Structure formats: structure tokens, C-alpha cells
């Protein structure tokens, strides 16, 4: 894993649809390059070559996903509020 | 005899030695007197219909939670009561429905007194990352509560809430419980419905209970542990009689991690943990030690970050402020611009930080090296810790490496969590039940012990916890 550059941090932030200030940019840059990078590198000491990917339900101490179809809420109930909001915005525009 | 605030209050209400109004006023007074701790986002005491509670009580004499004051973490939807998730993004969001866990509680009509303050969308783990302000520790407000269920734990510690419903993704119920001297219970993944609960990392998120006593946790769990067809990860369990089947164990067999004491930074906490083990052995219980490779202990928190950060990122990727959330500036036009403006303005710094790191470790460049293997690392952790479940009732660990650190030290990173603090995350990796119970005070600050059992062994865990609760006889001090 490579060091993260400040340009990359800003690029990700913009892809994530938000902006960050200079202080946060510096904080992320320092945290990642001075601490997390070493931490992530240490994972390579662990031998996981022959281990299966942890899929939810794969291990005896973990859960088994249900096979049945979950009941869903009606979209119109959940989005009653949001539809009004969208309508407001459209009217303003 | 096992202690229970819920049973005490219920009996007093039945015997008419206490009225619902007195109970409500007591909670109101405590909330007023502890305003400086900032444990509440929305105070709901004015919504309680005391007259109706009094009138209908005759039909609910067997409902132990009837009229009992409680609070809910503010990432759990409550119909017609705003649910902010600790975020500015949802400052005025009022859900149209109750989360399943709230619906189940409402069947017994407990008294909702507050929506608890929390780190934004459960992300932070310090009690310092809420838009609604930092939460102060009940015993010393300059000290950390940890998080993210910080407000709920403070409200239970102060006595304003008799119990609180929180969520636990890494240790969000159990670590704050340790720092505030209360019981924090995270059951198996999926046994309490997450429908209507804002996610952080859906592979880890678990709804749990905070209370003063183990018995109270069992009573609340009887009401809220139920299969929910609206939650895809909901699990069927055999028992809903945790309270009825609660018992102490004469000869408890516990496993502990060998040589764990060398990782304590604080000698007083180390001594307290070792004394707890000695006390357990002196009472005729058995403790066996199991070795866990230091490489594994070191990797826990890193793997937690690798799995949880990208999951959190995905959950909130579509937050635009248009269907939900704040969107005050209507002069900006264009979906992309509105979204960019809203996400910049309404997300806090901690959440942005984790989204950026989560995105970087799962992007094309790092996918093969790190992210693709993350679920293999998770398997490794689970397999390594499975040996701690062998031939015992539960395994025991300290629930924190120290008592509550100063908030200033947490902010300036002078306090760094160590291997011991990361151990609680294991039960989120393997989805097993885990409980923190208070053990003692160190320099007037509480210190807790944590117990864990395999999946769906909630009853066995509660029984082991009750046994130790009686042995420790922790006496709550009022500040």
C-alpha cells in the first residue's frame, strides 16, 4: 500500500461529494501516513492464504443468513416525508 | 437475591407506594440536574401521558416495563419524534414510523424520557463526535464516556433512565458501560431487529441494552429479542424467557487470555483486573488461561478499520439532503451541487475522515493488497478467538485498559487505546453475545469486566454475569 497524497485525499473527498478544510486534510494525511500505513502493512505478517473469505454465516460461531424473503415496508409510507421535501425543492426551482 | 431496579419500581407502582407522576418527575429532575453532561438530544418527558398510564395500569399489572422511564439512542427511529443520529444532517428529521425495537417496547408502555446523545451515526467511539456537543462522564465531566452510546450510558448511570436501548458496532455499548459503572449488554448479531436503526457498519451493528443490573437487561431482552421478518439479518432464537431462567452458577468455568496483564498501561487497572480474577477463584470458580498470539491482538483494530470504514462509507454514500436531511440553501441548483453543498456542510469531521480512509483502502489501487483479504482476516480473528470458548461457561476480559481518560487527552491523542481496548471488538467480528458489568472504582472512577459466550448463548452469558455481579457487589456512588 502506498502513502496517500494530499491531492488524493482531496480527490476522494470530491468523489464523495464533500469538501474538507485544511486542518482536516492535514489530520488525515498525518494519520494515514504516520500510523495507519504501518498498521496496514503489519497485516502482511498474518498468513491468511488458505483461509476462506468470511461470508456472513460461514462460521459456526457466526450467524446463518435466512433463506426466506424479508417483508418490506411499503415505500410510500417510508418516503411520505421525503416526497414532500422533493416536491418543495422542485417547486422552488 | 439479584438486584433489579425494574422489579423494585414495578412492585412500588403495584403497591401504590409510588406514582407514575413521581417517577416521571424524578427523571425530569435528574435530567435537569445533569444538563451539563449533555447526554440528551431530545427531551421527551413532556410527551408522556401520565394520566393515561395511571388509568390503564390495571390492565398491565404483569407488564414489568409498564411506566418504567427509559431512553433510546438517537439513531433508532421513533415515530413523530426527531431522530438525528447525532448528526446535523438529520437535525429536523422526524421519522414516519417506529423501529421494530421501539414497537416491541411500546407493547408494554414504558415511559420514553429522552433520545440519547451519541457520536454522529455511531462513528467516533469517544462521546466527542456529536453535532449536539460532547457528552460528559457522570463521575467527572472532564473525563471521557467513550462511545458511541455515550448519552444512554450517562442517563442510566445518573438514574434518569432505568434502562436505555443503544447500538454496538465495535464496543459502543460495552466500553462506555465500563467507564460509567453500569451493565452494557450486546446480544448475538441479529437477535434484536435492526429495522429502523441507522447503520454504521451493517456487518457488525447490533442493538443492545444498558441498565444498572443484569436482571434488568434480561427483563428488557425478553421484550425486544424477537425474530423480525422486516430485517434481512434477523435471527430466530429459542428463548424469550431470559428473566425467568436467570440463575447464578455455583461452579463457574471461565477462560481468560494468558499474560494479558502485560498490555495494561495503567498499573491500578492491571491490579484491579488481576484481583477480580483472584476473587473469582477464591469463591471456588475456575479460571483457565488460553494463549492468543500477540500478532492477532495487534491486528484486531486494524482489521476492524478495514472492514468497518468502507461499510460506513457505503451506508451514507447516497445522503444528499434531498429525500432526507437538511437542505436549507435553496438558491443552489443542480442535484450534484446541492448534494456537494449539503454533505460538506452537514457531515462532521470524524465521519468525513473515515469515509476518505474507507474509500482509499477499498479503491482499485489497494483492493488486492488490503480490502480483498479483509474477510479472510476476519475469519482468522474468529478462528483464533474460538479457542477461548472451549470447555467453559464464558471467557473473561477487562472491558477497558483503564478507567475513563480525560477528554482533553482523548482529543489531543495523548490517550491511545491499546490491545486490551480492542478486545471488545471480537464479539462484533464473530457476532457473539458480550456483556460488561461494573467491578470496582479506581480513584473514584468505575472499572468493568467483560464476559463473552458463543452465538445465541445469551442465557448462559446472563447467568454467568449475574453470578459475577453478586460476587463483585458493586455499589453505585452518587456524584
Short mmCIF file of N, CA and C in Angstrom, two decimals, chain B residues 33-120:
data_model
loop_
_atom_site.label_atom_id
_atom_site.label_comp_id
_atom_site.label_asym_id
_atom_site.label_seq_id
_atom_site.Cartn_x
_atom_site.Cartn_y
_atom_site.Cartn_z
N UNK B 33 -30.77 18.34 36.45
CA UNK B 33 -29.55 18.49 37.25
C UNK B 33 -28.29 18.03 36.52
N UNK B 34 -28.47 17.26 35.45
CA UNK B 34 -27.28 16.76 34.74
C UNK B 34 -27.20 17.34 33.32
N UNK B 35 -27.86 18.48 33.13
CA UNK B 35 -27.84 19.10 31.79
C UNK B 35 -26.42 19.36 31.31
N UNK B 36 -25.53 19.65 32.26
CA UNK B 36 -24.14 19.96 31.90
C UNK B 36 -23.43 18.78 31.24
N UNK B 37 -23.98 17.58 31.40
CA UNK B 37 -23.34 16.39 30.82
C UNK B 37 -23.72 16.19 29.35
N UNK B 38 -24.77 16.90 28.93
CA UNK B 38 -25.12 16.89 27.51
C UNK B 38 -25.49 15.50 26.99
N UNK B 39 -26.19 14.75 27.83
CA UNK B 39 -26.47 13.35 27.48
C UNK B 39 -27.73 13.19 26.62
N UNK B 40 -28.47 14.29 26.43
CA UNK B 40 -29.76 14.19 25.75
C UNK B 40 -29.78 15.06 24.49
N UNK B 41 -30.32 14.51 23.40
CA UNK B 41 -30.52 15.35 22.21
C UNK B 41 -31.95 15.88 22.21
N UNK B 42 -32.92 15.01 22.47
CA UNK B 42 -34.31 15.48 22.55
C UNK B 42 -34.94 14.96 23.85
N UNK B 43 -35.37 15.89 24.68
CA UNK B 43 -36.04 15.53 25.93
C UNK B 43 -37.51 15.26 25.61
N UNK B 44 -37.99 14.07 25.92
CA UNK B 44 -39.36 13.69 25.54
C UNK B 44 -40.29 13.56 26.75
N UNK B 45 -39.84 14.07 27.90
CA UNK B 45 -40.66 13.90 29.12
C UNK B 45 -42.03 14.57 28.98
N UNK B 46 -42.10 15.67 28.21
CA UNK B 46 -43.40 16.36 28.06
C UNK B 46 -44.39 15.56 27.23
N UNK B 47 -43.92 14.56 26.52
CA UNK B 47 -44.83 13.75 25.69
C UNK B 47 -45.46 12.60 26.48
N UNK B 48 -44.98 12.39 27.70
CA UNK B 48 -45.50 11.27 28.50
C UNK B 48 -46.90 11.59 29.01
N UNK B 49 -47.85 10.71 28.75
CA UNK B 49 -49.23 10.91 29.21
C UNK B 49 -49.41 10.14 30.52
N UNK B 50 -49.12 10.83 31.62
CA UNK B 50 -49.13 10.18 32.93
C UNK B 50 -50.54 9.71 33.32
N UNK B 51 -51.54 10.55 32.99
CA UNK B 51 -52.92 10.19 33.36
C UNK B 51 -53.33 8.87 32.72
N UNK B 52 -52.98 8.75 31.44
CA UNK B 52 -53.34 7.52 30.72
C UNK B 52 -52.61 6.30 31.32
N UNK B 53 -51.35 6.53 31.68
CA UNK B 53 -50.59 5.44 32.31
C UNK B 53 -51.28 4.98 33.59
N UNK B 54 -51.69 5.96 34.42
CA UNK B 54 -52.37 5.64 35.69
C UNK B 54 -53.66 4.87 35.43
N UNK B 55 -54.46 5.39 34.47
CA UNK B 55 -55.77 4.79 34.17
C UNK B 55 -55.65 3.34 33.67
N UNK B 56 -54.68 3.12 32.79
CA UNK B 56 -54.59 1.81 32.13
C UNK B 56 -53.78 0.77 32.90
N UNK B 57 -53.18 1.18 34.01
CA UNK B 57 -52.26 0.28 34.71
C UNK B 57 -52.93 -1.04 35.13
N UNK B 58 -54.22 -0.95 35.47
CA UNK B 58 -54.92 -2.16 35.94
C UNK B 58 -54.92 -3.28 34.88
N UNK B 59 -54.79 -2.88 33.59
CA UNK B 59 -54.76 -3.90 32.53
C UNK B 59 -53.34 -4.40 32.26
N UNK B 60 -52.37 -3.81 32.92
CA UNK B 60 -50.96 -4.13 32.59
C UNK B 60 -50.15 -4.51 33.83
N UNK B 61 -50.80 -5.08 34.84
CA UNK B 61 -50.09 -5.35 36.09
C UNK B 61 -48.97 -6.38 35.93
N UNK B 62 -49.03 -7.16 34.84
CA UNK B 62 -47.97 -8.16 34.64
C UNK B 62 -46.87 -7.66 33.70
N UNK B 63 -47.04 -6.47 33.16
CA UNK B 63 -46.02 -5.92 32.26
C UNK B 63 -44.95 -5.20 33.09
N UNK B 64 -43.81 -5.84 33.23
CA UNK B 64 -42.78 -5.31 34.13
C UNK B 64 -42.23 -3.97 33.66
N UNK B 65 -42.32 -3.68 32.35
CA UNK B 65 -41.75 -2.42 31.85
C UNK B 65 -42.77 -1.28 31.85
N UNK B 66 -44.00 -1.58 32.26
CA UNK B 66 -45.06 -0.56 32.21
C UNK B 66 -44.68 0.67 33.04
N UNK B 67 -44.63 1.82 32.37
CA UNK B 67 -44.35 3.08 33.06
C UNK B 67 -42.91 3.27 33.51
N UNK B 68 -42.02 2.37 33.14
CA UNK B 68 -40.61 2.49 33.56
C UNK B 68 -39.90 3.51 32.66
N UNK B 69 -39.23 4.50 33.26
CA UNK B 69 -38.54 5.51 32.43
C UNK B 69 -37.35 4.91 31.67
N UNK B 70 -37.30 5.18 30.38
CA UNK B 70 -36.19 4.69 29.57
C UNK B 70 -35.82 5.71 28.50
N UNK B 71 -34.70 5.50 27.88
CA UNK B 71 -34.29 6.39 26.79
C UNK B 71 -33.75 5.55 25.64
N UNK B 72 -33.67 6.17 24.47
CA UNK B 72 -33.23 5.45 23.26
C UNK B 72 -32.15 6.26 22.57
N UNK B 73 -31.16 5.56 22.10
CA UNK B 73 -30.09 6.21 21.32
C UNK B 73 -30.72 6.88 20.10
N UNK B 74 -30.19 8.01 19.74
CA UNK B 74 -30.85 8.82 18.71
C UNK B 74 -30.59 8.35 17.28
N UNK B 75 -30.14 7.10 17.13
CA UNK B 75 -30.07 6.53 15.78
C UNK B 75 -31.15 5.44 15.60
N UNK B 76 -32.11 5.42 16.53
CA UNK B 76 -33.19 4.43 16.46
C UNK B 76 -34.50 5.20 16.23
N UNK B 77 -35.17 4.90 15.12
CA UNK B 77 -36.32 5.70 14.70
C UNK B 77 -37.48 5.63 15.69
N UNK B 78 -37.99 6.82 16.01
CA UNK B 78 -39.17 6.94 16.87
C UNK B 78 -40.20 7.77 16.12
N UNK B 79 -41.37 7.21 15.91
CA UNK B 79 -42.42 7.87 15.13
C UNK B 79 -42.76 9.23 15.75
N UNK B 80 -42.79 10.24 14.93
CA UNK B 80 -43.16 11.60 15.31
C UNK B 80 -42.20 12.26 16.32
N UNK B 81 -41.07 11.63 16.59
CA UNK B 81 -40.05 12.25 17.46
C UNK B 81 -38.76 12.30 16.66
N UNK B 82 -38.16 13.48 16.58
CA UNK B 82 -37.00 13.60 15.69
C UNK B 82 -35.89 12.64 16.09
N UNK B 83 -35.21 12.17 15.08
CA UNK B 83 -34.17 11.16 15.28
C UNK B 83 -32.97 11.60 14.45
N UNK B 84 -32.01 12.22 15.10
CA UNK B 84 -30.93 12.90 14.39
C UNK B 84 -29.72 12.03 14.08
N UNK B 85 -29.56 10.93 14.79
CA UNK B 85 -28.34 10.13 14.63
C UNK B 85 -27.10 10.88 15.12
N UNK B 86 -27.32 11.93 15.92
CA UNK B 86 -26.18 12.73 16.40
C UNK B 86 -25.59 13.61 15.31
N UNK B 87 -26.30 13.71 14.17
CA UNK B 87 -25.75 14.43 13.02
C UNK B 87 -26.55 15.70 12.73
N UNK B 88 -25.84 16.68 12.23
CA UNK B 88 -26.50 17.91 11.80
C UNK B 88 -27.36 17.63 10.55
N UNK B 89 -26.96 16.58 9.82
CA UNK B 89 -27.64 16.24 8.58
C UNK B 89 -29.12 15.94 8.82
N UNK B 90 -29.43 15.35 9.97
CA UNK B 90 -30.82 14.97 10.26
C UNK B 90 -31.37 15.77 11.44
N UNK B 91 -30.93 17.02 11.54
CA UNK B 91 -31.31 17.85 12.69
C UNK B 91 -32.82 17.97 12.86
N UNK B 92 -33.55 18.01 11.75
CA UNK B 92 -35.00 18.18 11.88
C UNK B 92 -35.77 16.99 11.30
N UNK B 93 -35.08 15.86 11.15
CA UNK B 93 -35.74 14.69 10.55
C UNK B 93 -36.66 14.00 11.57
N UNK B 94 -37.92 13.88 11.19
CA UNK B 94 -38.90 13.21 12.06
C UNK B 94 -39.39 11.95 11.36
N UNK B 95 -39.03 10.78 11.88
CA UNK B 95 -39.43 9.52 11.21
C UNK B 95 -40.95 9.35 11.18
N UNK B 96 -41.40 8.64 10.14
CA UNK B 96 -42.83 8.35 9.99
C UNK B 96 -43.20 7.04 10.69
N UNK B 97 -42.22 6.34 11.20
CA UNK B 97 -42.50 5.02 11.80
C UNK B 97 -41.54 4.74 12.94
N UNK B 98 -41.93 3.78 13.77
CA UNK B 98 -41.06 3.33 14.85
C UNK B 98 -40.18 2.19 14.38
N UNK B 99 -38.94 2.16 14.85
CA UNK B 99 -38.10 0.99 14.63
C UNK B 99 -38.79 -0.20 15.30
N UNK B 100 -38.50 -1.41 14.83
CA UNK B 100 -39.15 -2.60 15.41
C UNK B 100 -38.90 -2.69 16.92
N UNK B 101 -37.68 -2.37 17.33
CA UNK B 101 -37.37 -2.48 18.77
C UNK B 101 -38.24 -1.52 19.59
N UNK B 102 -38.55 -0.36 19.02
CA UNK B 102 -39.41 0.61 19.71
C UNK B 102 -40.85 0.09 19.76
N UNK B 103 -41.29 -0.47 18.62
CA UNK B 103 -42.65 -1.04 18.58
C UNK B 103 -42.82 -2.11 19.64
N UNK B 104 -41.81 -2.98 19.77
CA UNK B 104 -41.90 -4.06 20.76
C UNK B 104 -41.95 -3.51 22.18
N UNK B 105 -41.14 -2.49 22.44
CA UNK B 105 -41.16 -1.89 23.77
C UNK B 105 -42.50 -1.25 24.06
N UNK B 106 -43.07 -0.58 23.05
CA UNK B 106 -44.34 0.13 23.25
C UNK B 106 -45.49 -0.81 23.65
N UNK B 107 -45.34 -2.09 23.33
CA UNK B 107 -46.38 -3.05 23.74
C UNK B 107 -46.54 -3.08 25.26
N UNK B 108 -45.46 -2.71 25.98
CA UNK B 108 -45.52 -2.72 27.45
C UNK B 108 -45.61 -1.30 28.02
N UNK B 109 -45.66 -0.30 27.17
CA UNK B 109 -45.83 1.11 27.57
C UNK B 109 -44.83 1.63 28.60
N UNK B 110 -43.53 1.44 28.36
CA UNK B 110 -42.59 2.15 29.23
C UNK B 110 -42.62 3.65 28.90
N UNK B 111 -41.99 4.45 29.74
CA UNK B 111 -42.06 5.91 29.63
C UNK B 111 -40.81 6.42 28.90
N UNK B 112 -40.94 6.86 27.67
CA UNK B 112 -39.76 7.36 26.95
C UNK B 112 -39.44 8.77 27.44
N UNK B 113 -38.28 8.94 28.03
CA UNK B 113 -37.94 10.27 28.59
C UNK B 113 -36.93 11.03 27.73
N UNK B 114 -36.19 10.33 26.87
CA UNK B 114 -35.16 11.06 26.10
C UNK B 114 -34.66 10.28 24.91
N UNK B 115 -34.22 11.03 23.89
CA UNK B 115 -33.41 10.46 22.82
C UNK B 115 -31.97 10.81 23.18
N UNK B 116 -31.15 9.75 23.33
CA UNK B 116 -29.81 9.92 23.89
C UNK B 116 -28.80 10.48 22.89
N UNK B 117 -27.94 11.34 23.41
CA UNK B 117 -26.85 11.89 22.59
C UNK B 117 -25.88 10.76 22.18
N UNK B 118 -25.22 10.94 21.07
CA UNK B 118 -24.34 9.88 20.53
C UNK B 118 -23.36 10.47 19.53
N UNK B 119 -22.27 9.75 19.28
CA UNK B 119 -21.35 10.15 18.21
C UNK B 119 -22.08 10.05 16.88
N UNK B 120 -21.77 10.95 15.97
CA UNK B 120 -22.50 11.05 14.71
C UNK B 120 -22.61 9.69 14.00
#
